[in-house]
Amino acid sequence: MTFARRIDLTVNGRPHRLEIAVHHTLLEVLRDDLGLTGTKECCLVGECGACTVLLDGISVDSCLVLAVEADGAEVTTVEGLAVDGRLHPLQEAFLATGAAQCGFCIPGQLVAATALLADDPQPTRAAVEEGIAGNLCRCGGYEQIIEAILGAAAVMAADGPAGGEADSVARGDPGR
Amino acid sequence: MRAFAYERPTDLDEAVALLAEHGPRARVLAGGTDLIIRLRDGSIRAEVVVDLKRIAELDGSIRDDGGRLSIGARTVMTAIGADPRIGRDFQALAEAAAVVGSTQIRNRATLAGNVCNASPAADTVPALLIHGADVVAVGPAGRRRIPSDEFFVRSGVTVLGPDELVCAIELPRPTIREGSVHVRRTRRRGHDLASVTLACVVGADGVTRLAYGSLGPRPLLVTDEDGLLADPAASDAAKMQRLAALFVGASPSARSMRAGPEYRLAMLHVLGLRAVREAIARLALRSGSR
Ligand SMILES: Cc1cc2nc3c(=O)[nH]c(=O)nc-3n(C[C@H](O)[C@H](O)[C@H](O)COP(=O)(O)OP(=O)(O)OC[C@H]3O[C@@H](n4cnc5c(N)ncnc54)[C@H](O)[C@@H]3O)c2cc1C
Ligand code: FES
Ligand code: FES
């Protein structure tokens, strides 16, 4: 029986080989083992979305995923959205609309929005509301967040496919 | 979270052997949207967690098996909500899968997990009951097929043995035209568990099946055989009376925090009538289009 395990994890394009405890979540490993504290820990019951990351391109609550389940996967966190110091259009739009108040929910909102726009590049307002229904904002900045996502979608459509990290992540069913 | 051992079998035999070896000390892990929470809060203690996601036979696909649609144990809600065959023949199930949690939850939550977790509020279960689904289980003695209506015992308890796991959910393709719908009542918009969750199918033969959850220890299936509910010309008053007779088994808990028992019962009848109306409209639409 194995209580610890070696896993391979590619995070924001960078490969890692890690020795982890099998009862540790992906959220814990990202924050504590890899020091990627952009992904937030909050409710730990899948309600708030502050811990949202992309697992092989698909948005998940990392507090409900064991790190060992992600063995072999590509993970994208909020730290992976900017490329070469250039902010992702979603990040630019969040800044422009003042969507970030205290900022705590914003990493999760940004990652959830990245997944939403990858699936549906020109979403309706209703689709945006549904797409971020799993991301709570204690500051109540929903109007600005929705405005930012719709604005970013328009910018990205005008600029052609943007080169965010998330866009290069392969999507499939590798068993994670 | 308390430490546990983790096993990642690559075929079904290995998974069944692990469950047989560890018995009730083992827990099956699918999407983890129920299990990880329970392991963290200590309401479930497991010594061994058996992850199903690398089992070759259990891919996430939905297969056509001669008149039946077979949904593998790893199939997630997102895939069910998006499948055109389910949308066409089992619309209530497609709608139920689409309201489970949030996008992030639906990307992980499996249909089999929703069934095995056996919450009285599980949204996909009423749809599985009205569509006549079977649960396919595998254990040391081989495979068995359990009608969904015989699968649930009470909250958190099913007829599954500790050494068995669910490998698929099977849906018989309808042989007559049908209209089906899923409706539910929650406390707020956005994601929440249901105070009432209900599915309804009306067939061209006049038979109406309704199933509802969150009103007792397990979801219940009832059938209206004589065509009254399915009759577009019958009055709402007559239908309400029929629904009241069909819903006698509802026994909402007085202790639940989501809604009081009187409210749940009242909403069950309101949603029941609405669902019947919508299912009739959908059936009529299909009759017109063929
Ligand atoms: C924020 C949030 C919102 C939610 N909203 C809803 C909602 O709106 N409606 C709803 O119905 N549910 C909801 N849920 C509950 C949950 O997402 C579903 O019940 C889900 O379908 C469970 O599937 P899973 O794959 O995650 O199961 P897991 O958590 O992996 O497993 C659940 C249980 O079933 C057992 N199990 C799983 N698969 C098998 C198998 N193949 N064979 C034998 N045993 C098995 C496990 O051992 C465990 O006991 C919500 C959960 C969260 C966290
Ligand atoms: S911390 Fe994971 S959803 Fe809230
Ligand atoms: S900006 Fe404060 S929680 Fe959303």
Coordinates of C-alpha atoms and ligand atoms in Angstrom, one line a residue:
Chain A
M1 CA 0.0 0.0 0.0
T2 CA 1.2 3.4 -0.9
F3 CA 0.9 6.5 1.3
A4 CA 3.4 8.5 -0.7
R5 CA 3.9 8.5 -4.4
R6 CA 6.1 10.1 -7.0
I7 CA 4.1 12.0 -9.6
D8 CA 4.9 13.9 -12.8
L9 CA 3.1 17.2 -13.1
T10 CA 3.5 19.9 -15.8
V11 CA 2.4 23.2 -14.3
N12 CA 2.2 26.2 -16.6
G13 CA 4.4 24.4 -19.1
R14 CA 7.1 23.5 -16.7
P15 CA 7.6 19.8 -15.8
H16 CA 7.9 18.7 -12.1
R17 CA 8.7 15.4 -10.5
L18 CA 7.3 15.4 -7.0
E19 CA 7.1 13.1 -4.0
I20 CA 3.7 13.7 -2.5
A21 CA 1.5 12.3 0.2
V22 CA -1.5 10.6 -1.6
H23 CA -4.1 12.3 0.7
H24 CA -2.9 15.8 -0.3
T25 CA -5.0 17.7 -2.8
L26 CA -3.8 19.3 -6.0
L27 CA -4.5 22.6 -4.3
E28 CA -2.2 21.8 -1.4
V29 CA 0.6 20.6 -3.7
L30 CA 0.3 23.7 -5.9
R31 CA 0.5 26.1 -3.0
D32 CA 2.7 24.3 -0.5
D33 CA 5.0 22.2 -2.5
L34 CA 5.3 24.4 -5.6
G35 CA 4.8 27.8 -4.0
L36 CA 2.2 28.8 -6.5
T37 CA 0.0 30.8 -4.1
G38 CA -2.1 32.5 -6.9
T39 CA -4.6 29.6 -6.6
K40 CA -6.6 30.4 -3.4
E41 CA -7.8 28.1 -0.6
C42 CA -11.2 29.1 0.7
C43 CA -14.3 26.9 1.3
L44 CA -12.7 23.5 0.5
V45 CA -16.1 22.0 -0.4
G46 CA -16.3 22.9 -4.1
E47 CA -18.7 25.9 -3.5
C48 CA -16.6 29.0 -4.1
G49 CA -14.2 28.3 -7.1
A50 CA -11.3 30.2 -5.6
C51 CA -9.2 27.1 -6.2
T52 CA -10.1 26.7 -9.9
V53 CA -7.3 25.5 -12.2
L54 CA -7.2 23.8 -15.6
L55 CA -6.5 20.1 -15.6
D56 CA -5.6 19.1 -19.1
G57 CA -7.5 22.2 -20.3
I58 CA -10.6 21.5 -18.2
S59 CA -11.7 23.7 -15.3
V60 CA -11.8 21.9 -11.9
D61 CA -11.9 22.8 -8.2
S62 CA -8.4 21.8 -7.1
C63 CA -9.6 21.4 -3.5
L64 CA -11.6 18.4 -4.7
V65 CA -8.8 16.7 -6.7
L66 CA -6.1 14.6 -5.1
A67 CA -2.6 15.6 -6.4
V68 CA -2.0 12.0 -7.3
E69 CA -5.1 12.0 -9.6
A70 CA -3.2 14.7 -11.6
D71 CA -0.2 12.4 -12.2
G72 CA 0.9 12.9 -15.8
A73 CA -1.4 15.9 -16.3
E74 CA -0.9 19.5 -17.5
V75 CA -2.1 22.0 -15.0
T76 CA -2.6 25.7 -15.7
T77 CA -2.9 28.1 -12.8
V78 CA -3.5 31.8 -12.8
E79 CA 0.3 32.3 -12.9
G80 CA 0.3 30.7 -16.3
L81 CA -2.1 33.1 -18.0
A82 CA 0.4 35.9 -18.7
V83 CA 2.9 35.1 -21.4
D84 CA 6.4 36.6 -21.3
G85 CA 5.2 39.2 -18.8
R86 CA 2.3 40.2 -21.1
L87 CA -1.0 40.0 -19.4
H88 CA -3.7 37.8 -20.9
P89 CA -6.6 39.8 -22.5
L90 CA -8.8 38.6 -19.6
Q91 CA -6.4 40.0 -17.1
E92 CA -6.3 43.3 -19.0
A93 CA -10.1 43.4 -19.1
F94 CA -10.4 42.7 -15.3
L95 CA -8.1 45.6 -14.6
A96 CA -9.9 47.9 -17.0
T97 CA -13.4 47.3 -15.6
G98 CA -12.2 47.4 -11.9
A99 CA -13.4 43.8 -11.5
A100 CA -10.9 43.1 -8.8
Q101 CA -11.9 44.6 -5.5
C102 CA -10.1 42.7 -2.6
G103 CA -8.9 40.4 -5.4
F104 CA -9.3 37.1 -3.5
C105 CA -11.7 35.4 -5.9
I106 CA -10.0 36.8 -9.0
P107 CA -7.5 34.0 -9.8
G108 CA -10.4 31.5 -9.8
Q109 CA -12.6 33.8 -11.9
L110 CA -9.8 34.3 -14.4
V111 CA -9.1 30.6 -14.8
A112 CA -12.9 29.8 -15.0
A113 CA -13.3 32.5 -17.6
T114 CA -10.3 31.1 -19.6
A115 CA -12.0 27.7 -19.8
L116 CA -15.3 29.4 -20.7
L117 CA -13.9 31.3 -23.6
A118 CA -11.9 28.3 -24.9
D119 CA -15.3 26.5 -25.2
D120 CA -17.4 29.4 -26.3
P121 CA -15.3 32.3 -27.7
Q122 CA -18.3 34.6 -28.1
P123 CA -20.5 33.8 -25.1
T124 CA -23.8 35.5 -24.4
R125 CA -24.2 37.2 -21.1
A126 CA -26.3 34.3 -19.9
A127 CA -23.5 31.9 -20.8
V128 CA -21.0 34.0 -18.9
E129 CA -23.3 34.0 -15.8
E130 CA -23.6 30.2 -16.1
G131 CA -19.9 29.7 -16.8
I132 CA -18.9 31.5 -13.6
A133 CA -21.8 30.3 -11.4
G134 CA -19.2 28.2 -9.5
N135 CA -17.1 31.2 -8.6
L136 CA -18.3 33.3 -5.7
C137 CA -17.1 36.9 -5.1
R138 CA -17.5 38.2 -1.5
C139 CA -17.1 41.7 -2.7
G140 CA -20.0 41.3 -5.1
G141 CA -18.2 42.5 -8.1
Y142 CA -20.2 40.2 -10.5
E143 CA -21.3 43.0 -12.8
Q144 CA -17.7 44.1 -13.4
I145 CA -16.5 40.6 -13.8
I146 CA -19.1 39.7 -16.4
E147 CA -18.4 43.0 -18.2
A148 CA -14.7 42.1 -18.2
I149 CA -15.2 38.6 -19.6
L150 CA -17.5 39.9 -22.4
G151 CA -15.0 42.7 -23.1
A152 CA -12.1 40.2 -23.3
A153 CA -14.1 38.0 -25.6
A154 CA -14.6 40.9 -28.0
V155 CA -10.9 41.8 -27.8
M156 CA -9.8 38.3 -28.4
A157 CA -12.1 37.9 -31.4
A158 CA -10.7 41.0 -32.9
D159 CA -7.1 40.0 -32.3
G160 CA -7.5 36.4 -33.4
P161 CA -6.6 33.5 -31.1
A162 CA -4.6 34.8 -28.2
G163 CA -1.4 33.0 -27.1
G164 CA -2.4 32.3 -23.5
E165 CA -0.9 29.2 -21.9
A166 CA -4.3 27.6 -21.7
D167 CA -4.7 27.6 -25.5
S168 CA -1.8 25.3 -26.0
V169 CA -2.9 22.7 -23.5
A170 CA -4.1 19.5 -25.0
R171 CA -7.6 18.4 -24.1
G172 CA -8.6 14.8 -24.0
D173 CA -9.4 11.9 -21.7
P174 CA -6.2 10.6 -20.3
G175 CA -7.9 9.2 -17.2
R176 CA -7.5 12.0 -14.7
Chain B
M1 CA -7.5 15.1 5.7
R2 CA -6.6 11.8 7.4
A3 CA -4.0 9.8 5.6
F4 CA -5.1 6.8 3.5
A5 CA -3.5 4.5 1.0
Y6 CA -4.2 5.0 -2.7
E7 CA -4.6 2.3 -5.3
R8 CA -4.9 2.9 -9.0
P9 CA -6.0 -0.3 -10.7
T10 CA -5.7 -0.5 -14.4
D11 CA -8.4 -3.2 -15.0
L12 CA -11.7 -4.2 -13.5
D13 CA -10.5 -7.5 -12.1
E14 CA -7.8 -5.8 -10.1
A15 CA -10.3 -3.2 -8.8
V16 CA -12.7 -5.9 -7.7
A17 CA -9.9 -7.9 -6.1
L18 CA -8.9 -4.7 -4.1
L19 CA -12.4 -4.2 -2.9
A20 CA -12.7 -7.9 -1.9
E21 CA -9.5 -7.7 0.0
H22 CA -10.2 -4.5 1.9
G23 CA -14.0 -4.7 2.2
P24 CA -15.7 -1.8 4.0
R25 CA -12.2 -0.2 4.7
A26 CA -11.9 0.6 1.0
R27 CA -13.7 3.4 -0.9
V28 CA -14.1 3.8 -4.6
L29 CA -13.1 7.2 -6.0
A30 CA -14.6 8.5 -9.2
G31 CA -14.9 12.3 -9.6
G32 CA -14.4 12.9 -5.8
T33 CA -16.9 15.7 -5.6
D34 CA -18.7 13.9 -2.8
L35 CA -16.0 11.6 -1.5
I36 CA -13.1 14.1 -1.0
I37 CA -15.4 16.4 1.0
R38 CA -16.5 13.5 3.2
L39 CA -12.9 12.2 3.7
R40 CA -11.9 15.7 4.7
D41 CA -14.7 16.3 7.2
G42 CA -14.2 12.8 8.6
S43 CA -17.8 11.6 8.0
I44 CA -16.2 8.9 5.8
R45 CA -13.1 7.1 7.0
A46 CA -11.2 5.1 4.4
E47 CA -8.0 3.1 4.8
V48 CA -7.7 2.6 1.1
V49 CA -9.0 4.7 -1.8
V50 CA -9.5 2.9 -5.0
D51 CA -9.4 5.3 -8.0
L52 CA -11.4 4.1 -11.0
K53 CA -10.0 6.6 -13.5
R54 CA -7.2 4.5 -15.0
I55 CA -9.3 1.3 -15.5
A56 CA -9.0 0.6 -19.2
E57 CA -12.5 -0.9 -19.5
L58 CA -14.1 2.2 -17.9
D59 CA -13.4 5.0 -20.3
G60 CA -15.6 8.1 -20.3
S61 CA -17.6 7.1 -23.4
I62 CA -21.3 6.6 -24.0
R63 CA -21.9 3.5 -26.1
D64 CA -24.8 2.3 -28.3
D65 CA -25.3 -1.4 -27.4
G66 CA -28.2 -2.6 -29.6
G67 CA -31.2 -0.7 -28.3
R68 CA -29.5 0.4 -25.1
L69 CA -27.3 3.4 -24.3
S70 CA -24.5 2.4 -22.0
I71 CA -23.0 5.2 -19.9
G72 CA -19.6 4.2 -18.4
A73 CA -18.8 4.7 -14.8
R74 CA -16.3 7.5 -15.6
T75 CA -18.7 9.5 -17.7
V76 CA -19.0 13.0 -16.3
M77 CA -22.1 15.3 -16.2
T78 CA -20.6 17.7 -18.8
A79 CA -20.4 14.8 -21.3
I80 CA -23.9 13.6 -20.5
G81 CA -25.4 17.1 -20.9
A82 CA -23.7 17.5 -24.3
D83 CA -24.5 14.1 -25.8
P84 CA -26.9 14.5 -28.7
R85 CA -28.4 10.9 -28.2
I86 CA -29.2 11.6 -24.6
G87 CA -30.6 15.0 -25.5
R88 CA -32.9 13.4 -28.0
D89 CA -34.1 10.2 -26.3
F90 CA -33.5 11.0 -22.6
Q91 CA -34.1 14.7 -22.4
A92 CA -34.9 14.7 -18.6
L93 CA -31.5 13.1 -17.9
A94 CA -29.6 15.7 -20.1
E95 CA -31.4 18.5 -18.2
A96 CA -30.7 17.0 -14.8
A97 CA -27.0 16.5 -15.6
A98 CA -26.7 20.1 -16.7
V99 CA -27.9 21.5 -13.4
V100 CA -25.6 19.5 -11.1
G101 CA -23.3 22.0 -9.3
S102 CA -21.2 24.3 -11.4
T103 CA -19.1 23.9 -14.5
Q104 CA -16.1 22.8 -12.4
I105 CA -18.2 20.2 -10.5
R106 CA -19.8 18.9 -13.7
N107 CA -16.4 18.5 -15.3
R108 CA -15.5 15.9 -12.5
A109 CA -18.8 14.6 -11.2
T110 CA -19.8 11.2 -12.7
L111 CA -23.3 9.9 -13.2
A112 CA -22.3 6.6 -11.5
G113 CA -21.0 8.6 -8.5
N114 CA -24.3 10.5 -8.2
V115 CA -26.1 7.2 -8.2
C116 CA -23.7 5.4 -5.8
N117 CA -23.6 8.4 -3.4
A118 CA -27.4 7.8 -3.0
S119 CA -28.3 11.2 -1.8
P120 CA -32.1 11.6 -1.7
A121 CA -31.5 14.9 -3.5
A122 CA -29.4 13.5 -6.3
D123 CA -30.7 15.3 -9.4
T124 CA -30.0 12.6 -12.0
V125 CA -31.8 9.8 -10.2
P126 CA -35.4 10.8 -10.9
A127 CA -34.5 11.0 -14.6
L128 CA -32.9 7.5 -14.4
L129 CA -36.0 6.1 -12.7
I130 CA -38.5 7.5 -15.3
H131 CA -36.2 6.4 -18.2
G132 CA -36.1 2.8 -16.8
A133 CA -32.3 2.7 -16.3
D134 CA -30.4 -0.3 -15.1
V135 CA -27.3 -0.1 -12.9
V136 CA -24.6 -2.6 -14.0
A137 CA -22.5 -3.8 -11.1
V138 CA -19.4 -6.0 -11.1
G139 CA -18.1 -8.0 -8.2
P140 CA -16.3 -11.2 -7.4
A141 CA -19.3 -13.2 -8.6
G142 CA -19.3 -11.4 -12.0
R143 CA -21.7 -8.9 -13.4
R144 CA -25.3 -8.2 -12.4
R145 CA -27.9 -5.7 -13.7
I146 CA -30.0 -4.0 -11.1
P147 CA -33.1 -2.0 -12.1
S148 CA -32.6 1.6 -10.9
D149 CA -35.8 1.4 -8.9
E150 CA -34.4 -1.5 -6.9
F151 CA -31.0 0.1 -6.3
F152 CA -31.7 2.6 -3.6
V153 CA -32.4 1.7 0.0
R154 CA -32.1 5.0 1.9
S155 CA -29.9 8.0 2.2
G156 CA -26.4 6.9 1.4
V157 CA -27.3 3.2 1.2
T158 CA -27.8 1.1 -1.9
V159 CA -28.0 -2.6 -2.6
L160 CA -24.4 -2.6 -3.8
G161 CA -22.1 -4.9 -1.8
P162 CA -18.8 -3.6 -0.3
D163 CA -16.9 -5.7 -2.9
E164 CA -18.9 -4.5 -5.9
L165 CA -18.6 -1.4 -8.0
V166 CA -20.8 0.1 -10.7
C167 CA -19.3 -0.2 -14.2
A168 CA -22.1 1.4 -16.2
I169 CA -25.6 2.8 -16.3
E170 CA -27.8 1.5 -19.1
L171 CA -30.7 3.2 -20.7
P172 CA -33.2 1.3 -22.9
R173 CA -34.0 3.3 -26.0
P174 CA -37.7 4.3 -26.0
T175 CA -39.8 2.1 -28.3
I176 CA -42.6 4.7 -28.5
R177 CA -42.6 8.5 -28.8
E178 CA -42.0 10.3 -25.5
G179 CA -41.7 13.7 -24.1
S180 CA -39.6 14.1 -20.9
V181 CA -38.4 16.9 -18.6
H182 CA -36.5 17.5 -15.4
V183 CA -37.4 20.3 -13.0
R184 CA -36.3 21.3 -9.6
R185 CA -36.6 23.8 -6.8
T186 CA -33.5 25.3 -5.1
R187 CA -33.2 28.1 -2.5
R188 CA -31.3 30.4 -4.8
R189 CA -30.1 30.8 -8.3
G190 CA -26.7 29.4 -9.1
H191 CA -25.7 26.1 -7.6
D192 CA -27.5 24.5 -4.7
L193 CA -28.9 21.1 -3.8
A194 CA -32.6 20.7 -4.6
S195 CA -35.4 21.1 -2.1
V196 CA -37.5 19.2 -4.7
T197 CA -36.0 17.4 -7.8
L198 CA -38.5 15.8 -10.2
A199 CA -38.6 14.2 -13.6
C200 CA -41.5 13.3 -15.8
V201 CA -42.1 11.3 -19.0
V202 CA -45.3 11.2 -21.0
G203 CA -45.5 8.4 -23.6
A204 CA -47.6 8.3 -26.8
D205 CA -49.4 5.3 -25.2
G206 CA -50.8 7.6 -22.5
V207 CA -48.7 6.4 -19.7
T208 CA -47.0 9.0 -17.5
R209 CA -44.1 8.2 -15.1
L210 CA -43.0 10.7 -12.5
A211 CA -40.0 10.3 -10.1
Y212 CA -39.0 12.7 -7.3
G213 CA -36.3 13.2 -4.8
S214 CA -35.5 15.2 -1.7
L215 CA -38.8 14.2 -0.1
G216 CA -37.9 11.2 1.9
P217 CA -35.0 8.7 2.4
R218 CA -34.9 7.7 -1.3
P219 CA -36.2 8.9 -4.6
L220 CA -39.5 7.5 -5.6
L221 CA -41.1 6.4 -8.9
V222 CA -44.8 6.5 -9.6
T223 CA -46.9 5.7 -12.7
D224 CA -50.2 7.0 -14.1
E225 CA -51.5 4.2 -16.3
D226 CA -54.9 5.3 -17.4
G227 CA -54.0 8.4 -19.4
L228 CA -55.5 11.1 -17.2
L229 CA -52.2 13.0 -16.7
A230 CA -51.2 12.6 -20.3
D231 CA -54.6 13.9 -21.6
P232 CA -54.1 17.5 -22.8
A233 CA -57.8 18.1 -22.4
A234 CA -58.1 17.0 -18.7
S235 CA -58.5 19.8 -16.2
D236 CA -55.7 21.0 -13.9
A237 CA -58.0 20.3 -10.9
A238 CA -58.4 16.6 -12.0
K239 CA -54.7 16.3 -12.6
M240 CA -53.8 17.9 -9.2
Q241 CA -56.1 15.3 -7.5
R242 CA -54.4 12.5 -9.4
L243 CA -50.9 13.9 -8.5
A244 CA -51.9 14.1 -4.8
A245 CA -52.9 10.4 -4.9
L246 CA -49.6 9.4 -6.7
F247 CA -47.5 11.4 -4.3
V248 CA -48.8 9.8 -1.0
G249 CA -45.4 8.2 -0.5
A250 CA -43.6 11.6 -0.1
S251 CA -42.2 12.0 3.5
P252 CA -40.0 15.1 3.7
S253 CA -37.9 15.3 6.8
A254 CA -38.8 17.9 9.3
R255 CA -35.1 18.4 10.1
S256 CA -33.7 19.3 6.8
M257 CA -32.2 22.8 6.6
R258 CA -33.0 23.5 3.0
A259 CA -36.8 23.8 3.2
G260 CA -39.6 22.8 5.6
P261 CA -41.8 19.8 4.9
E262 CA -45.0 21.7 4.1
Y263 CA -43.1 23.8 1.5
R264 CA -41.5 20.8 -0.1
L265 CA -44.9 19.0 -0.4
A266 CA -46.6 22.0 -1.9
M267 CA -43.8 22.5 -4.4
L268 CA -43.8 18.8 -5.3
H269 CA -47.4 19.2 -6.5
V270 CA -46.7 22.5 -8.3
L271 CA -43.6 21.1 -10.0
G272 CA -45.4 17.9 -10.8
L273 CA -48.2 19.7 -12.7
R274 CA -45.7 21.9 -14.5
A275 CA -43.6 18.9 -15.5
V276 CA -46.6 17.0 -16.9
R277 CA -47.6 20.0 -18.9
E278 CA -44.1 20.5 -20.3
A279 CA -43.7 16.7 -21.1
I280 CA -47.1 16.8 -23.0
A281 CA -45.9 19.8 -25.0
R282 CA -42.6 18.1 -25.9
L283 CA -44.4 14.9 -26.9
A284 CA -46.8 17.0 -29.1
L285 CA -43.7 18.6 -30.7
R286 CA -42.2 15.3 -31.5
S287 CA -45.5 14.0 -32.9
G288 CA -45.6 17.0 -35.3
S289 CA -42.0 16.5 -36.4
R290 CA -42.3 12.9 -37.5
Ligands
LIG1 C1 -20.5 22.3 -4.9 C2 -21.2 21.1 -5.2 C3 -22.4 21.1 -5.8 C4 -23.2 20.0 -6.1 N1 -24.4 20.1 -6.7 C5 -25.1 19.0 -6.9 C6 -26.4 19.1 -7.5 O1 -26.8 20.2 -7.9 N2 -27.1 17.9 -7.7 C7 -26.6 16.7 -7.4 O2 -27.3 15.7 -7.6 N3 -25.4 16.6 -6.8 C8 -24.6 17.7 -6.6 N4 -23.4 17.6 -6.0 C9 -22.9 16.2 -5.5 C10 -21.9 15.5 -6.5 O3 -21.3 16.4 -7.3 C11 -22.6 14.4 -7.3 O4 -23.3 13.5 -6.4 C12 -21.6 13.6 -8.2 O5 -22.3 13.1 -9.3 C13 -20.8 12.5 -7.5 O6 -20.0 11.9 -8.5 P1 -18.4 11.8 -8.3 O7 -17.9 11.1 -9.5 O8 -17.8 13.0 -7.9 O9 -18.4 10.7 -7.0 P2 -17.4 10.5 -5.9 O10 -17.3 11.6 -5.0 O11 -16.1 10.0 -6.5 O12 -18.1 9.2 -5.2 C14 -19.3 9.4 -4.5 C15 -19.7 8.1 -3.7 O13 -20.0 7.1 -4.6 C16 -19.1 6.0 -4.6 N5 -18.8 5.6 -6.0 C17 -18.5 6.5 -7.0 N6 -18.4 5.8 -8.2 C18 -18.7 4.5 -7.9 C19 -18.7 3.4 -8.7 N7 -18.5 3.4 -10.0 N8 -19.0 2.2 -8.1 C20 -19.3 2.2 -6.7 N9 -19.2 3.2 -5.9 C21 -18.9 4.4 -6.5 C22 -17.9 6.5 -3.8 O14 -17.2 5.5 -3.1 C23 -18.5 7.6 -2.9 O15 -19.0 7.0 -1.8 C24 -22.6 18.7 -5.7 C25 -21.4 18.6 -5.1 C26 -20.7 19.8 -4.8 C27 -19.3 19.7 -4.1
FES2 S1 -11.7 26.3 -2.1 FE1 -12.1 24.9 -3.7 S2 -14.1 25.5 -4.3 FE2 -13.8 26.7 -2.6
FES3 S1 -12.9 40.7 -5.5 FE1 -13.1 40.3 -3.4 S2 -13.9 38.3 -3.4 FE2 -14.1 38.9 -5.4

